[in-house]
PDB file of C-alpha atoms in Angstrom:
ATOM      1  CA  UNK A   1      35.569  95.374 149.964  1.00 65.00           C
ATOM      2  CA  UNK A   2      37.326  96.289 153.220  1.00 71.00           C
ATOM      3  CA  UNK A   3      38.256  93.501 155.572  1.00 79.00           C
ATOM      4  CA  UNK A   4      39.343  93.404 159.201  1.00 80.00           C
ATOM      5  CA  UNK A   5      41.566  90.625 160.545  1.00 79.00           C
ATOM      6  CA  UNK A   6      40.169  88.694 163.533  1.00 81.00           C
ATOM      7  CA  UNK A   7      42.528  87.060 166.052  1.00 79.00           C
ATOM      8  CA  UNK A   8      42.068  84.831 169.087  1.00 79.00           C
ATOM      9  CA  UNK A   9      42.403  86.754 172.327  1.00 73.00           C
ATOM     10  CA  UNK A  10      45.937  87.786 173.271  1.00 65.00           C
ATOM     11  CA  UNK A  11      44.991  89.223 176.635  1.00 58.00           C
ATOM     12  CA  UNK A  12      46.180  87.320 179.673  1.00 54.00           C
ATOM     13  CA  UNK A  13      43.639  84.649 180.473  1.00 56.00           C
ATOM     14  CA  UNK A  14      41.258  85.802 183.159  1.00 53.00           C
ATOM     15  CA  UNK A  15      40.696  83.168 185.826  1.00 52.00           C
ATOM     16  CA  UNK A  16      37.026  82.130 185.924  1.00 52.00           C
ATOM     17  CA  UNK A  17      35.042  84.481 188.106  1.00 52.00           C
ATOM     18  CA  UNK A  18      32.958  83.204 190.942  1.00 60.00           C
ATOM     19  CA  UNK A  19      29.551  83.499 189.323  1.00 61.00           C
ATOM     20  CA  UNK A  20      26.040  82.905 190.626  1.00 62.00           C
ATOM     21  CA  UNK A  21      25.033  81.822 187.099  1.00 68.00           C
ATOM     22  CA  UNK A  22      24.533  78.123 186.436  1.00 73.00           C
ATOM     23  CA  UNK A  23      27.693  76.635 184.809  1.00 72.00           C
ATOM     24  CA  UNK A  24      25.907  76.271 181.453  1.00 70.00           C
ATOM     25  CA  UNK A  25      25.607  80.059 181.190  1.00 73.00           C
ATOM     26  CA  UNK A  26      29.044  80.943 182.544  1.00 68.00           C
ATOM     27  CA  UNK A  27      31.846  82.214 180.349  1.00 65.00           C
ATOM     28  CA  UNK A  28      35.397  82.888 181.596  1.00 64.00           C
ATOM     29  CA  UNK A  29      34.797  86.620 181.977  1.00 63.00           C
ATOM     30  CA  UNK A  30      31.285  86.206 183.391  1.00 63.00           C
ATOM     31  CA  UNK A  31      29.343  87.371 180.330  1.00 71.00           C
ATOM     32  CA  UNK A  32      25.743  86.242 179.825  1.00 75.00           C
ATOM     33  CA  UNK A  33      23.413  87.139 176.968  1.00 84.00           C
ATOM     34  CA  UNK A  34      19.904  88.344 177.834  1.00 86.00           C
ATOM     35  CA  UNK A  35      17.288  88.925 175.145  1.00 87.00           C
ATOM     36  CA  UNK A  36      14.414  91.149 176.159  1.00 87.00           C
ATOM     37  CA  UNK A  37      11.455  91.867 173.889  1.00 81.00           C
ATOM     38  CA  UNK A  38      10.773  95.533 174.566  1.00 77.00           C
ATOM     39  CA  UNK A  39      12.356  98.407 176.442  1.00 76.00           C
ATOM     40  CA  UNK A  40      13.619  98.632 180.000  1.00 73.00           C
ATOM     41  CA  UNK A  41      12.886 101.961 181.640  1.00 70.00           C
ATOM     42  CA  UNK A  42      14.632 103.021 184.804  1.00 69.00           C
ATOM     43  CA  UNK A  43      14.283 105.985 187.115  1.00 71.00           C
ATOM     44  CA  UNK A  44      17.841 105.416 188.371  1.00 73.00           C
ATOM     45  CA  UNK A  45      20.802 107.348 187.005  1.00 76.00           C
ATOM     46  CA  UNK A  46      23.781 105.426 185.560  1.00 76.00           C
ATOM     47  CA  UNK A  47      26.869 105.127 187.776  1.00 79.00           C
ATOM     48  CA  UNK A  48      30.102 106.962 187.020  1.00 81.00           C
ATOM     49  CA  UNK A  49      31.340 104.150 184.736  1.00 77.00           C
ATOM     50  CA  UNK A  50      28.078 104.218 182.745  1.00 75.00           C
ATOM     51  CA  UNK A  51      26.610 100.983 184.125  1.00 76.00           C
ATOM     52  CA  UNK A  52      23.026 100.810 185.298  1.00 76.00           C
ATOM     53  CA  UNK A  53      21.681  98.179 187.655  1.00 77.00           C
ATOM     54  CA  UNK A  54      18.458  96.944 186.124  1.00 79.00           C
ATOM     55  CA  UNK A  55      17.517  94.181 188.538  1.00 81.00           C
ATOM     56  CA  UNK A  56      18.470  90.634 189.455  1.00 85.00           C
ATOM     57  CA  UNK A  57      18.259  87.205 187.826  1.00 86.00           C
ATOM     58  CA  UNK A  58      16.820  84.196 189.605  1.00 88.00           C
ATOM     59  CA  UNK A  59      16.812  80.551 188.520  1.00 89.00           C
ATOM     60  CA  UNK A  60      14.078  79.069 190.759  1.00 90.00           C
ATOM     61  CA  UNK A  61      14.311  75.496 189.397  1.00 90.00           C
ATOM     62  CA  UNK A  62      18.133  75.301 189.286  1.00 87.00           C
ATOM     63  CA  UNK A  63      19.786  72.817 191.647  1.00 87.00           C
ATOM     64  CA  UNK A  64      23.607  72.832 191.650  1.00 84.00           C
ATOM     65  CA  UNK A  65      23.592  69.181 192.768  1.00 87.00           C
ATOM     66  CA  UNK A  66      21.548  67.968 189.796  1.00 85.00           C
ATOM     67  CA  UNK A  67      23.349  66.287 186.865  1.00 87.00           C
ATOM     68  CA  UNK A  68      24.318  68.467 183.853  1.00 79.00           C
ATOM     69  CA  UNK A  69      21.833  66.522 181.664  1.00 84.00           C
ATOM     70  CA  UNK A  70      18.943  67.853 183.759  1.00 86.00           C
ATOM     71  CA  UNK A  71      17.518  70.726 181.708  1.00 86.00           C
ATOM     72  CA  UNK A  72      14.234  71.211 183.564  1.00 88.00           C
ATOM     73  CA  UNK A  73      15.576  74.433 185.108  1.00 87.00           C
ATOM     74  CA  UNK A  74      15.900  75.956 181.596  1.00 89.00           C
ATOM     75  CA  UNK A  75      12.133  76.492 181.516  1.00 92.00           C
ATOM     76  CA  UNK A  76      11.927  79.185 184.187  1.00 92.00           C
ATOM     77  CA  UNK A  77      14.148  82.213 184.776  1.00 91.00           C
ATOM     78  CA  UNK A  78      13.002  85.342 186.542  1.00 91.00           C
ATOM     79  CA  UNK A  79      14.341  88.848 186.026  1.00 89.00           C
ATOM     80  CA  UNK A  80      13.287  91.146 188.841  1.00 88.00           C
ATOM     81  CA  UNK A  81      13.152  94.722 187.564  1.00 84.00           C
ATOM     82  CA  UNK A  82      13.206  97.073 190.511  1.00 77.00           C
ATOM     83  CA  UNK A  83      10.848  96.119 193.319  1.00 79.00           C
ATOM     84  CA  UNK A  84       7.591  96.059 191.412  1.00 84.00           C
ATOM     85  CA  UNK A  85       8.030  93.884 188.327  1.00 88.00           C
ATOM     86  CA  UNK A  86       9.128  90.367 187.457  1.00 90.00           C
ATOM     87  CA  UNK A  87       9.758  89.038 183.946  1.00 91.00           C
ATOM     88  CA  UNK A  88       9.644  85.304 183.245  1.00 93.00           C
ATOM     89  CA  UNK A  89      11.956  83.814 180.650  1.00 92.00           C
ATOM     90  CA  UNK A  90      13.793  80.655 179.688  1.00 92.00           C
ATOM     91  CA  UNK A  91      17.281  79.489 178.718  1.00 90.00           C
ATOM     92  CA  UNK A  92      17.722  78.780 175.004  1.00 90.00           C
ATOM     93  CA  UNK A  93      20.662  77.466 172.998  1.00 88.00           C
ATOM     94  CA  UNK A  94      21.711  79.837 170.206  1.00 89.00           C
ATOM     95  CA  UNK A  95      21.310  78.396 166.699  1.00 93.00           C
ATOM     96  CA  UNK A  96      24.802  79.685 165.946  1.00 93.00           C
ATOM     97  CA  UNK A  97      27.306  80.645 168.657  1.00 89.00           C
ATOM     98  CA  UNK A  98      27.930  84.370 169.001  1.00 90.00           C
ATOM     99  CA  UNK A  99      31.493  85.723 169.092  1.00 88.00           C
ATOM    100  CA  UNK A 100      32.055  88.851 171.154  1.00 86.00           C
ATOM    101  CA  UNK A 101      34.813  90.978 169.659  1.00 87.00           C
ATOM    102  CA  UNK A 102      36.848  93.958 170.844  1.00 84.00           C
ATOM    103  CA  UNK A 103      39.336  96.234 169.144  1.00 84.00           C
ATOM    104  CA  UNK A 104      42.835  94.845 169.552  1.00 78.00           C
ATOM    105  CA  UNK A 105      45.301  96.960 171.547  1.00 73.00           C
ATOM    106  CA  UNK A 106      47.561  99.001 169.255  1.00 67.00           C
ATOM    107  CA  UNK A 107      45.713  97.838 166.145  1.00 57.00           C
ATOM    108  CA  UNK A 108      45.596 101.156 164.282  1.00 58.00           C
ATOM    109  CA  UNK A 109      48.606 100.354 162.088  1.00 57.00           C
ATOM    110  CA  UNK A 110      49.303 101.501 158.566  1.00 49.00           C
ATOM    111  CA  UNK A 111      48.244  98.954 155.978  1.00 52.00           C
ATOM    112  CA  UNK A 112      48.555  98.742 152.213  1.00 57.00           C
ATOM    113  CA  UNK A 113      47.494 101.954 150.502  1.00 52.00           C
ATOM    114  CA  UNK A 114      48.494 104.170 153.450  1.00 49.00           C
ATOM    115  CA  UNK A 115      45.226 103.635 155.360  1.00 57.00           C
ATOM    116  CA  UNK A 116      44.978 102.807 159.011  1.00 63.00           C
ATOM    117  CA  UNK A 117      43.768  99.270 159.584  1.00 69.00           C
ATOM    118  CA  UNK A 118      41.842  97.924 162.547  1.00 80.00           C
ATOM    119  CA  UNK A 119      42.233  94.492 164.075  1.00 84.00           C
ATOM    120  CA  UNK A 120      39.813  92.794 166.433  1.00 87.00           C
ATOM    121  CA  UNK A 121      40.137  89.855 168.778  1.00 86.00           C
ATOM    122  CA  UNK A 122      37.629  87.309 170.014  1.00 86.00           C
ATOM    123  CA  UNK A 123      36.859  87.887 173.685  1.00 84.00           C
ATOM    124  CA  UNK A 124      34.120  85.313 174.299  1.00 84.00           C
ATOM    125  CA  UNK A 125      32.028  82.719 172.527  1.00 86.00           C
ATOM    126  CA  UNK A 126      28.444  82.715 173.828  1.00 87.00           C
ATOM    127  CA  UNK A 127      26.363  79.606 173.147  1.00 86.00           C
ATOM    128  CA  UNK A 128      23.304  80.183 175.360  1.00 87.00           C
ATOM    129  CA  UNK A 129      20.951  83.069 176.010  1.00 89.00           C
ATOM    130  CA  UNK A 130      18.253  83.887 178.516  1.00 91.00           C
ATOM    131  CA  UNK A 131      15.141  84.891 176.565  1.00 92.00           C
ATOM    132  CA  UNK A 132      12.343  87.021 178.023  1.00 92.00           C
ATOM    133  CA  UNK A 133       9.310  87.226 175.722  1.00 87.00           C
ATOM    134  CA  UNK A 134       6.457  87.875 178.153  1.00 84.00           C
ATOM    135  CA  UNK A 135       5.267  91.147 179.595  1.00 85.00           C
ATOM    136  CA  UNK A 136       6.449  91.990 183.123  1.00 85.00           C
ATOM    137  CA  UNK A 137       4.239  90.809 185.970  1.00 87.00           C
ATOM    138  CA  UNK A 138       3.361  93.332 188.684  1.00 87.00           C
ATOM    139  CA  UNK A 139       4.529  92.376 192.169  1.00 82.00           C
ATOM    140  CA  UNK A 140       3.696  93.529 195.662  1.00 75.00           C
ATOM    141  CA  UNK A 141       6.064  95.568 197.830  1.00 64.00           C
ATOM    142  CA  UNK A 142       7.640  92.430 199.362  1.00 56.00           C
ATOM    143  CA  UNK A 143       9.221  90.966 196.182  1.00 54.00           C
ATOM    144  CA  UNK A 144      12.132  91.863 193.935  1.00 53.00           C
ATOM    145  CA  UNK A 145      15.568  93.176 194.781  1.00 50.00           C
TER     146      UNK A 145
END
């Protein structure tokens, strides 16, 4: 059975980004995991780098001055999709943390048997997700992004 070695990140450590996410959801590179039940459709075209702005996240119950033990804000997260829809979700702890991996630079080396081997490195460990399970709510022209 083929195996691929996994290494801790060797990239220079990225200083924490200034992030609008609550500290619980922040990772050093600013990654957050969103789980959406369904499909997001957009009339917008992706940008040159392939990214597509879907909408914006809002944490209406989050107060930066509240103690870290206060989890009441976990119960309500809004994802505004365009100007006409809002999805309501909540913050959930993952049962098992999720490791995000990437191919290691210069990892296509010859290994035993003359085959090229790949190596990957751990980029992030994600422990929380924002889960959206309800259907989008229609909004008037004044809401959204």
